[in-house]
Coordinates of C-alpha atoms and ligand atoms in Angstrom, one line a residue:
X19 CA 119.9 146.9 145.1
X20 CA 117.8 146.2 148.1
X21 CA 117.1 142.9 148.3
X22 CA 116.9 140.8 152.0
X23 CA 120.3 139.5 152.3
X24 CA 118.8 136.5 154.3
X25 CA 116.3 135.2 151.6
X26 CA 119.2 136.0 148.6
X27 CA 121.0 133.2 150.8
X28 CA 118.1 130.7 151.0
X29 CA 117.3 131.1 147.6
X30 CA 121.1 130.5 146.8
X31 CA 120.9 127.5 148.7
X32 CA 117.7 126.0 147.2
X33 CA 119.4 126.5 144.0
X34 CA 122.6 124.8 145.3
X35 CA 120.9 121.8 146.6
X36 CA 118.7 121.3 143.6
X37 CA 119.2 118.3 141.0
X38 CA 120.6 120.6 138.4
X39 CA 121.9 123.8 140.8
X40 CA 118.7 125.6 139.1
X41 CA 115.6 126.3 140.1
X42 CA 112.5 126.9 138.1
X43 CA 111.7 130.8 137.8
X44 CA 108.0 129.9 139.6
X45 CA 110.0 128.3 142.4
X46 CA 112.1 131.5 142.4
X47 CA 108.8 133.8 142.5
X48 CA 107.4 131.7 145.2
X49 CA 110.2 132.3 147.6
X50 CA 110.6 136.0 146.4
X51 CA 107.0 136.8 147.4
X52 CA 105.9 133.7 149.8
X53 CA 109.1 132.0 151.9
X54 CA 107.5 132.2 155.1
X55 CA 109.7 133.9 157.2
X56 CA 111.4 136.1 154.6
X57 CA 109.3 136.3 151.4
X58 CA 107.6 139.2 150.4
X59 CA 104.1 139.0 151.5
X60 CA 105.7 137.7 154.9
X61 CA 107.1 140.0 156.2
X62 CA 106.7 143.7 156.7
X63 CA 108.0 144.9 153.5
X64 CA 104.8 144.0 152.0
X65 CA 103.9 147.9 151.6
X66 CA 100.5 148.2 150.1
X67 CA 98.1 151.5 149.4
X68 CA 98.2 154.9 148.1
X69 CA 101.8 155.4 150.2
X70 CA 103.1 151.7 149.4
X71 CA 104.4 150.1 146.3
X72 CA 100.9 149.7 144.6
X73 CA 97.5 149.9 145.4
X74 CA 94.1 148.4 144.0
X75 CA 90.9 149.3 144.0
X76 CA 90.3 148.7 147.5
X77 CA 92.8 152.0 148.5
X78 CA 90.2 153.8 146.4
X79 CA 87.7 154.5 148.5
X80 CA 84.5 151.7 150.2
X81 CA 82.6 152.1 147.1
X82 CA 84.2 148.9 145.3
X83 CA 83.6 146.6 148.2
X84 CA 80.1 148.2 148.7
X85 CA 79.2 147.7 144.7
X86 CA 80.6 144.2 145.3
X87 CA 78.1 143.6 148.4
X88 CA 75.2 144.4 146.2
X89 CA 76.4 141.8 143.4
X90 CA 76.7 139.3 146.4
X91 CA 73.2 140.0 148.1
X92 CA 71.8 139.0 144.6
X93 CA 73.2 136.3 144.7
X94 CA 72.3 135.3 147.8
X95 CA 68.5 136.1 146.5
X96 CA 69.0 134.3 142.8
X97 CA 70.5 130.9 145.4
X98 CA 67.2 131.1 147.1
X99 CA 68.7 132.9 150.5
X100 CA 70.0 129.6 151.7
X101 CA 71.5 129.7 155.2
X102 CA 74.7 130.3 155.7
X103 CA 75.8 131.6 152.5
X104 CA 79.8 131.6 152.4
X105 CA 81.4 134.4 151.2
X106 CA 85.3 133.1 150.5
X107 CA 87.8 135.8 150.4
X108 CA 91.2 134.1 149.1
X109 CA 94.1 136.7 149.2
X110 CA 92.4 139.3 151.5
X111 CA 95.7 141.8 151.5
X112 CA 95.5 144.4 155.0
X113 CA 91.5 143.4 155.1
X114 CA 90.1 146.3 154.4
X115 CA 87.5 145.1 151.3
X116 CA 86.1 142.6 154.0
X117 CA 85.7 145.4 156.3
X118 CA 83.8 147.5 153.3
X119 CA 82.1 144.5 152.5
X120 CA 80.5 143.5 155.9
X121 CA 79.8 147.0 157.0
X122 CA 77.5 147.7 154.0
X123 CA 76.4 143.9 154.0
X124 CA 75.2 144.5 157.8
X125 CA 73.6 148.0 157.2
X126 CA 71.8 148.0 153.7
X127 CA 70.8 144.0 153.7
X128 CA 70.6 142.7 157.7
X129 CA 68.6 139.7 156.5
X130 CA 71.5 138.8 154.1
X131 CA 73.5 139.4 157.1
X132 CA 72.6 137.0 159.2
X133 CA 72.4 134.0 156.9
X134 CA 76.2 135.1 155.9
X135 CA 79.2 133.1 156.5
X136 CA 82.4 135.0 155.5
X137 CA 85.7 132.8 155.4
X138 CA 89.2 134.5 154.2
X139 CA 91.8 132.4 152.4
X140 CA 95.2 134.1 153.1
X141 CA 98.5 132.6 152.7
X142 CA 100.4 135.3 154.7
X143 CA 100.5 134.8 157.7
X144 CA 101.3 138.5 158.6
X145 CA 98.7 139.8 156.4
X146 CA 96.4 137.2 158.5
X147 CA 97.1 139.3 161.4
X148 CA 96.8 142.3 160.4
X149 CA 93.1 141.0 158.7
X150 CA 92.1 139.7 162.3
X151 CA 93.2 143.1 163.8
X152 CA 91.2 144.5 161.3
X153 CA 88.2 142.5 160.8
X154 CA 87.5 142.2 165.1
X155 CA 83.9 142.6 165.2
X156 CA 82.4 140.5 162.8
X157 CA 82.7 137.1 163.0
X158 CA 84.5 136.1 160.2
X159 CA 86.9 132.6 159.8
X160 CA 90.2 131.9 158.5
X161 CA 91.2 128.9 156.8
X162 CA 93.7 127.2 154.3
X163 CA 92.3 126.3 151.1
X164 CA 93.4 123.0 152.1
X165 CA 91.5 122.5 155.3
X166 CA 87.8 123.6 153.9
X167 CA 85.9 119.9 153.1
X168 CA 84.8 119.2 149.7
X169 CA 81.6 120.0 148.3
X170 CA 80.9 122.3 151.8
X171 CA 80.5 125.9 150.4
X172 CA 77.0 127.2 149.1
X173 CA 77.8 130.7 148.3
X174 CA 80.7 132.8 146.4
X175 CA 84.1 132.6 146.7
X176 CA 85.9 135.4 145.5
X177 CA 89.1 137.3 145.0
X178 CA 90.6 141.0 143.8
X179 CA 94.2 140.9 142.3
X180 CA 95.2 137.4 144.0
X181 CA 95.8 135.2 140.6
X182 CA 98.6 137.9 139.2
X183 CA 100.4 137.4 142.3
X184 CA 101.1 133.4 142.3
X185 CA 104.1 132.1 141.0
X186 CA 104.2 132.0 137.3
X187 CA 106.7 129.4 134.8
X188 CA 108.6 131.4 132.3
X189 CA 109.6 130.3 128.7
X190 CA 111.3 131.5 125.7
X191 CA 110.9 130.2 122.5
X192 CA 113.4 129.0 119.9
X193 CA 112.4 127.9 116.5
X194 CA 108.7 126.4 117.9
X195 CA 110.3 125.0 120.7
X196 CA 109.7 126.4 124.1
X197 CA 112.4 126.4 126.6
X198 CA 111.7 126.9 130.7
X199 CA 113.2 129.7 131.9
X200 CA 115.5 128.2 135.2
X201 CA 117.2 130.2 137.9
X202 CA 120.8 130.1 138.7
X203 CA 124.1 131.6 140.5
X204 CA 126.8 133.1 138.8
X205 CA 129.4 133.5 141.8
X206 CA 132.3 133.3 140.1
X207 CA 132.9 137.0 138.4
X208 CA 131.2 138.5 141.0
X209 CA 133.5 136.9 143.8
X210 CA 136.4 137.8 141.0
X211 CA 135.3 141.2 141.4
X212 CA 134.9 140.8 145.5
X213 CA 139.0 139.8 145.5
X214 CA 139.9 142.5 143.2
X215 CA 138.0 144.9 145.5
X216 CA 138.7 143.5 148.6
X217 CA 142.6 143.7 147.7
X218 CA 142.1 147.3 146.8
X219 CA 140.0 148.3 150.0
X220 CA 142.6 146.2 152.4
X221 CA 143.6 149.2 153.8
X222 CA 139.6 150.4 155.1
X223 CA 139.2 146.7 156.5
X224 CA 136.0 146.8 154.1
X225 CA 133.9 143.7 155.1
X226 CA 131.5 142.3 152.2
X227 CA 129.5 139.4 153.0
X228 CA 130.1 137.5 149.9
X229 CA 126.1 136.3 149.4
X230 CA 125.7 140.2 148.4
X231 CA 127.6 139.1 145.0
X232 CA 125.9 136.2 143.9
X233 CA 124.0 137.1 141.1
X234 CA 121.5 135.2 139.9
X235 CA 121.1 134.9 136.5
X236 CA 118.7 133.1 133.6
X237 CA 119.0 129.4 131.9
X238 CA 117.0 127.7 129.2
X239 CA 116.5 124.5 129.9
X240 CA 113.6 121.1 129.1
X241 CA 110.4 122.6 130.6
X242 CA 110.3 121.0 134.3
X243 CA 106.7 120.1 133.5
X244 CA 105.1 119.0 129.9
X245 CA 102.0 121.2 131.2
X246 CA 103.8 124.0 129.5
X247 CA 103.9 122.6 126.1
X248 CA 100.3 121.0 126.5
X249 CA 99.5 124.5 127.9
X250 CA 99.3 126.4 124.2
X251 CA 97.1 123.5 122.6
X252 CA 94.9 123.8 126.0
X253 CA 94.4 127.8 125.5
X254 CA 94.0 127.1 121.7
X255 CA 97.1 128.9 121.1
X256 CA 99.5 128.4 117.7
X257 CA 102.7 129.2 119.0
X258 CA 105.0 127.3 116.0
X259 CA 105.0 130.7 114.5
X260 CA 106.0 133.0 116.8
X261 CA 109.5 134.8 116.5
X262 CA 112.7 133.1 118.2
X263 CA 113.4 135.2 121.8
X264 CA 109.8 135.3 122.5
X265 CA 109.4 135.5 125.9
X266 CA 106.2 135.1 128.4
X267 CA 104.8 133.3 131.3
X268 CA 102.6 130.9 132.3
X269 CA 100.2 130.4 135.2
X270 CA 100.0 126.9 136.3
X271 CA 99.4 127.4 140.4
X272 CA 96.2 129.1 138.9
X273 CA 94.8 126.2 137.2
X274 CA 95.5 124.6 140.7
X275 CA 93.7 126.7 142.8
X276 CA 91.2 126.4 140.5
X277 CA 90.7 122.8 140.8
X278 CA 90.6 123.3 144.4
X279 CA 87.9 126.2 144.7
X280 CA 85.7 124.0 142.1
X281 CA 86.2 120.8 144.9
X282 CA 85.6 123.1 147.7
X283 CA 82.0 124.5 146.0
X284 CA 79.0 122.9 146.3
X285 CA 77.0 125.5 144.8
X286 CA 77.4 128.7 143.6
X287 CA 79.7 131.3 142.0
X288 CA 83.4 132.3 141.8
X289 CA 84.2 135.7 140.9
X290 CA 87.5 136.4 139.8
X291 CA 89.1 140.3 139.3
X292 CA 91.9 140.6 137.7
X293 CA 94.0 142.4 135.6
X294 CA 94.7 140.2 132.4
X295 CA 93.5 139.3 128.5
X296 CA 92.0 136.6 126.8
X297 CA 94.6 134.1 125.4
X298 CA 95.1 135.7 121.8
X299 CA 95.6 139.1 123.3
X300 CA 98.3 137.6 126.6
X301 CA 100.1 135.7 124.2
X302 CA 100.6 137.5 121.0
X303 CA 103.8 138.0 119.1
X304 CA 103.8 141.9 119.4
X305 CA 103.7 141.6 123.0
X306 CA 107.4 139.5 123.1
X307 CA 108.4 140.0 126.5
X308 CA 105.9 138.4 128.4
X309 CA 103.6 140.7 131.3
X310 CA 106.0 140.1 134.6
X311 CA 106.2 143.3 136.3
X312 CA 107.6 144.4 139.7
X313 CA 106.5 147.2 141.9
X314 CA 108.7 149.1 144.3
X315 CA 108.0 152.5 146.5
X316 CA 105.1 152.6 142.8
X317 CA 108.0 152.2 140.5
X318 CA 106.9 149.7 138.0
X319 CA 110.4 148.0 136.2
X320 CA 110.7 144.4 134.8
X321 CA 114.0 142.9 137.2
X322 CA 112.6 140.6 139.4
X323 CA 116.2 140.0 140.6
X324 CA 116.6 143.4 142.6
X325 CA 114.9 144.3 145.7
X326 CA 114.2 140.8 146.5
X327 CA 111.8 140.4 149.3
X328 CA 110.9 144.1 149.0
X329 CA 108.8 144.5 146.4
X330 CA 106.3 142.6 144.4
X331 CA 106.3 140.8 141.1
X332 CA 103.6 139.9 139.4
X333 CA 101.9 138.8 136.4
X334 CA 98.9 139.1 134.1
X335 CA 96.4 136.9 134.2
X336 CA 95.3 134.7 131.0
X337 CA 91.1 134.6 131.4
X338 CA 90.8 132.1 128.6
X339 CA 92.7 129.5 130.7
X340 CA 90.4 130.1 134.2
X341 CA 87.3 129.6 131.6
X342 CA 88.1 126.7 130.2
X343 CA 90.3 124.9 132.9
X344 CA 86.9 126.0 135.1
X345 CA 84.7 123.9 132.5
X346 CA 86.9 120.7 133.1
X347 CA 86.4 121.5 137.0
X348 CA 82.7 121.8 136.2
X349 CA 82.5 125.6 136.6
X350 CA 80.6 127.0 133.8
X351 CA 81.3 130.4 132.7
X352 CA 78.5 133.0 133.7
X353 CA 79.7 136.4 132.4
X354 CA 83.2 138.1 131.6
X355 CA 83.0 141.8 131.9
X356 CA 85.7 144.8 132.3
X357 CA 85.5 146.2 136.2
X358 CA 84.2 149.7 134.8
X359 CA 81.0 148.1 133.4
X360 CA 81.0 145.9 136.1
X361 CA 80.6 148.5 139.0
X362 CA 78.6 151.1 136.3
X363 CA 76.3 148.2 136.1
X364 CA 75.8 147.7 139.7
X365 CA 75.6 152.2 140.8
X366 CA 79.1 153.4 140.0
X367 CA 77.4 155.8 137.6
X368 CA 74.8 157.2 140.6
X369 CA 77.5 157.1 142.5
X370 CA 79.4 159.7 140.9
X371 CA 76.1 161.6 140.2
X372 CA 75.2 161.6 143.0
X373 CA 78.5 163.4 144.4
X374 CA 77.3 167.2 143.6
X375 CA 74.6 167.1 145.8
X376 CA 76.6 166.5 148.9
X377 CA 77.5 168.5 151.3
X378 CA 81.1 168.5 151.5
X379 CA 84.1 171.0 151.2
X380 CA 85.3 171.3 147.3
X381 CA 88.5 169.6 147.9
X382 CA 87.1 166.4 149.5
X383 CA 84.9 166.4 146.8
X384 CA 87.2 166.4 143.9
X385 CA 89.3 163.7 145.7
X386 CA 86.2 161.3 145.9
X387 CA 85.3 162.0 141.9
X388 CA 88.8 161.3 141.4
X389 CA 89.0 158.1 143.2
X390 CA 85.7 157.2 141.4
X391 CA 86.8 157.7 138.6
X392 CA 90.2 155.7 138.7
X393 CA 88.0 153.2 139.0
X394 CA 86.8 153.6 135.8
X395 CA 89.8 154.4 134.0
X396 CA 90.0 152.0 130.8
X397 CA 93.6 152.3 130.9
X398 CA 93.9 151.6 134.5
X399 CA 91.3 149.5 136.9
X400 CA 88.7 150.1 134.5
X401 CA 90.2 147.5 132.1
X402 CA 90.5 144.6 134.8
X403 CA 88.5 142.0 133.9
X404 CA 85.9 140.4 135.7
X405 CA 85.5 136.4 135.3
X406 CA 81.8 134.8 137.0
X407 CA 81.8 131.4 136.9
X408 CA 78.6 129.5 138.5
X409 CA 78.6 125.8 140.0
X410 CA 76.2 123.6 139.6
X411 CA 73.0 126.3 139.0
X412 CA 69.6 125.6 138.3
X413 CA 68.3 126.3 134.6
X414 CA 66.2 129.2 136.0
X415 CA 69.1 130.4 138.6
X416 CA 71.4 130.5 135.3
X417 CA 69.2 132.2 133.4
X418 CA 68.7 135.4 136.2
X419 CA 70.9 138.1 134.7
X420 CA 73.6 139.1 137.0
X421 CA 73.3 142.8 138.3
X422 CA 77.1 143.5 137.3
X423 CA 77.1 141.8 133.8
X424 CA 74.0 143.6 132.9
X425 CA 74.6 146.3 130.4
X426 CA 75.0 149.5 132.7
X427 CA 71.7 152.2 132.4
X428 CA 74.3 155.0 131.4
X429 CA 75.6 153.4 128.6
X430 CA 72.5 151.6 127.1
X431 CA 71.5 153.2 123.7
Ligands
LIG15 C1 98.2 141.7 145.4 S1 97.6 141.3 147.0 C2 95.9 141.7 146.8 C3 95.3 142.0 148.1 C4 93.8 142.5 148.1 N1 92.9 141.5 147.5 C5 93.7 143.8 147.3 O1 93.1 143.7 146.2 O2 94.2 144.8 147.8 C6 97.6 139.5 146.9 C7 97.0 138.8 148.1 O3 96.9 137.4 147.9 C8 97.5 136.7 148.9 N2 97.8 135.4 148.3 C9 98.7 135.1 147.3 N3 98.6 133.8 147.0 C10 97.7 133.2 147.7 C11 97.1 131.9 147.8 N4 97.5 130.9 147.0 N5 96.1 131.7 148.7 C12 95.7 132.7 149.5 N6 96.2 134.0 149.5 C13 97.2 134.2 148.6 C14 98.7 137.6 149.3 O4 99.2 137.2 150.5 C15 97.9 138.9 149.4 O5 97.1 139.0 150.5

């Protein structure tokens, strides 16, 4: 075990001041990953890229953040270049698919350019620095959700593995019923065991501080929120028949956010990437443990209670729910692709062709084709999908084909 001492005690404590000594395991998540001193993302533990504890598609290379550019200059073109046009980055990570973004924004469309406005949503605050140490020379703005006026942004907001990181509810169900999954302390055998070895160990003067032992450990309880329950009708999901101990989670902070980027646009799109499935494939009786994952030094494993505040836990993502929770936000749904159609469609494919002809040693070569390539990969980044939804569009702005939903050249019959 690994965790940060300090946040296992302020997690303790938020469970030992709450109503019930139990917290909800989305209230644990959020202080795992977010506490603000301590939390995962906070602090410098958050270890991302090829050498960290996971990377995206961004460590691959500035090809996806290029490919994305030329998706978001068409977009520009289908809004009728209006001036600014925001690009919204919410969860920008170490800033590096801004950076690949602006650079290829500012060489291959200057007119584009200079009518664009790019904002970054970021809830760490050391990942905000290390985005502004990044991102010096271009003027780009940082803001909370929050503090951006209604009905302001004409333009795209956007975002690459953010919604699998935000706190998810868990459940188990029990004949039909669904039961929240709540968080609590179980000091007493493990401060049993502390005597027992402290008694043992008098002789070595072996000092343990005590908050080392608490475990924490899992309780069904009433579901803090009847959102949970309404959840299954919302996502047009029959769950009365699925096996007792059937376990999974459920995104609510995303339905949230998704209110408040459909407030915060005026006009325009939201694109969303993520890895995740459509409703009937997320929750699905086969799959009976739910999609929570952790990531540590790239060692996947399913115990969200170890290494707490080192590594990151996250979540699929249930596309069904953004689509139709968007519709009651008035965000209609424009396209839903998988990323390696997505980028094919707007010049993975030349990309990759392209790479024989270049001039480069043999080794540098292979390493680009491979990172192009893991891109691609249906069982990897390929498979993420990729969710457009438009705001308030025009019948003849709706009706332009996006570049990246189009069906890609390479694979047309
Ligand atoms: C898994 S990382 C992805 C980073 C980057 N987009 C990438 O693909 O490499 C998630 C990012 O979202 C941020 N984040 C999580 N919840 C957020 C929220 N509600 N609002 C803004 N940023 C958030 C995290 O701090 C982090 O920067």
């Amino acid at each position: 075990m690994n965790s940060n001492p300090g946040l296992r005690e302020i997690i303790t404590d938020h469970i030992a001041t709450s109503p019930q000594k139990r917290i909800t395991f989305a209230q644990f998540m959020d202080l795992a990953l977010y506490h603000p001193q301590l939390g995962y993302y906070s602090t410098k533990a958050v270890n991302l890229g090829k050498q960290g504890d996971f990377f995206t598609s961004i460590h691959l290379g500035a090809d996806f953040g290029e490919l994305l550019a030329v998706q978001f200059a068409q977009m520009w073109e289908i809004l009728g270049r209006p001036v600014p046009f925001s690009l919204v980055e919410m969860g920008a990570g170490q800033g590096l698919l801004a950076l690949d973004i602006l650079k290829y924004i500012q060489q291959e469309y200057p007119d584009f350019f200079n009518a664009l406005d790019y904002l970054i949503v970021e809830k760490s605050l050391a990942l905000k620095q290390e985005q502004q140490q990044r991102l010096q020379e271009f003027s780009v703005r940082w803001f909370n959700l929050e503090e951006i006026p209604s009905h302001s942004i004409t333009g795209c907001f956007f975002s690459n593995e953010l919604v699998d990181a935000m706190p998810v509810h868990q459940f188990v169900l029990q004949q039909g019923k669904l039961w929240e999954i709540y968080v609590t302390t179980l000091e007493g055998e493990a401060n049993e065991a502390d005597e027992a070895d402290k008694a043992d160990k008098a002789d070595e003067k072996v000092i343990t501080s005590p908050i080392e032992l608490v475990s924490f450990v899992e309780i069904p309880g009433t579901p803090s929120t009847s959102k949970l329950v309404e959840y299954f009708d919302f996502v047009g999901i029959n769950i009365s028949d699925f096996p007792d101990n059937y376990r999974s989670e459920i995104n609510l902070a995303a339905l949230d956010w998704l209110s408040m980027v459909a407030d915060r646009l005026q006009r325009g799109y939201l694109l969303t990437i993520d890895y995740g499935y459509p409703a009937n494939r997320y929750y699905n009786p086969r799959r009976s443990q739910g999609t929570l994952q952790c990531y540590y030094h790239h060692q996947r494993h399913n115990d969200p209670y170890i290494n707490i505040g080192q590594q990151d836990i996250t979540a699929h993502v249930d596309f069904t729910a953004l689509e139709r929770w968007g519709e009651r936000c008035g965000l209609d749904k424009v396209g839903f692709t998988e990323q390696a159609l997505f980028l094919m469609a707007l010049g993975l494919g030349e990309r990759i062709a392209g790479l024989s002809y270049t001039q480069q040693p043999i080794s540098q070569l292979l390493r680009r084709r491979d990172m192009l390539h893991q891109l691609l990969d249906p069982l990897g980044l390929g498979g993420f999908g990729v969710l457009v939804q438009g705001k308030r569009l025009t019948t003849q702005e709706a009706a332009q084909p996006l570049k990246g939903l189009s069906v890609p050249e390479q694979i047309k019959i």
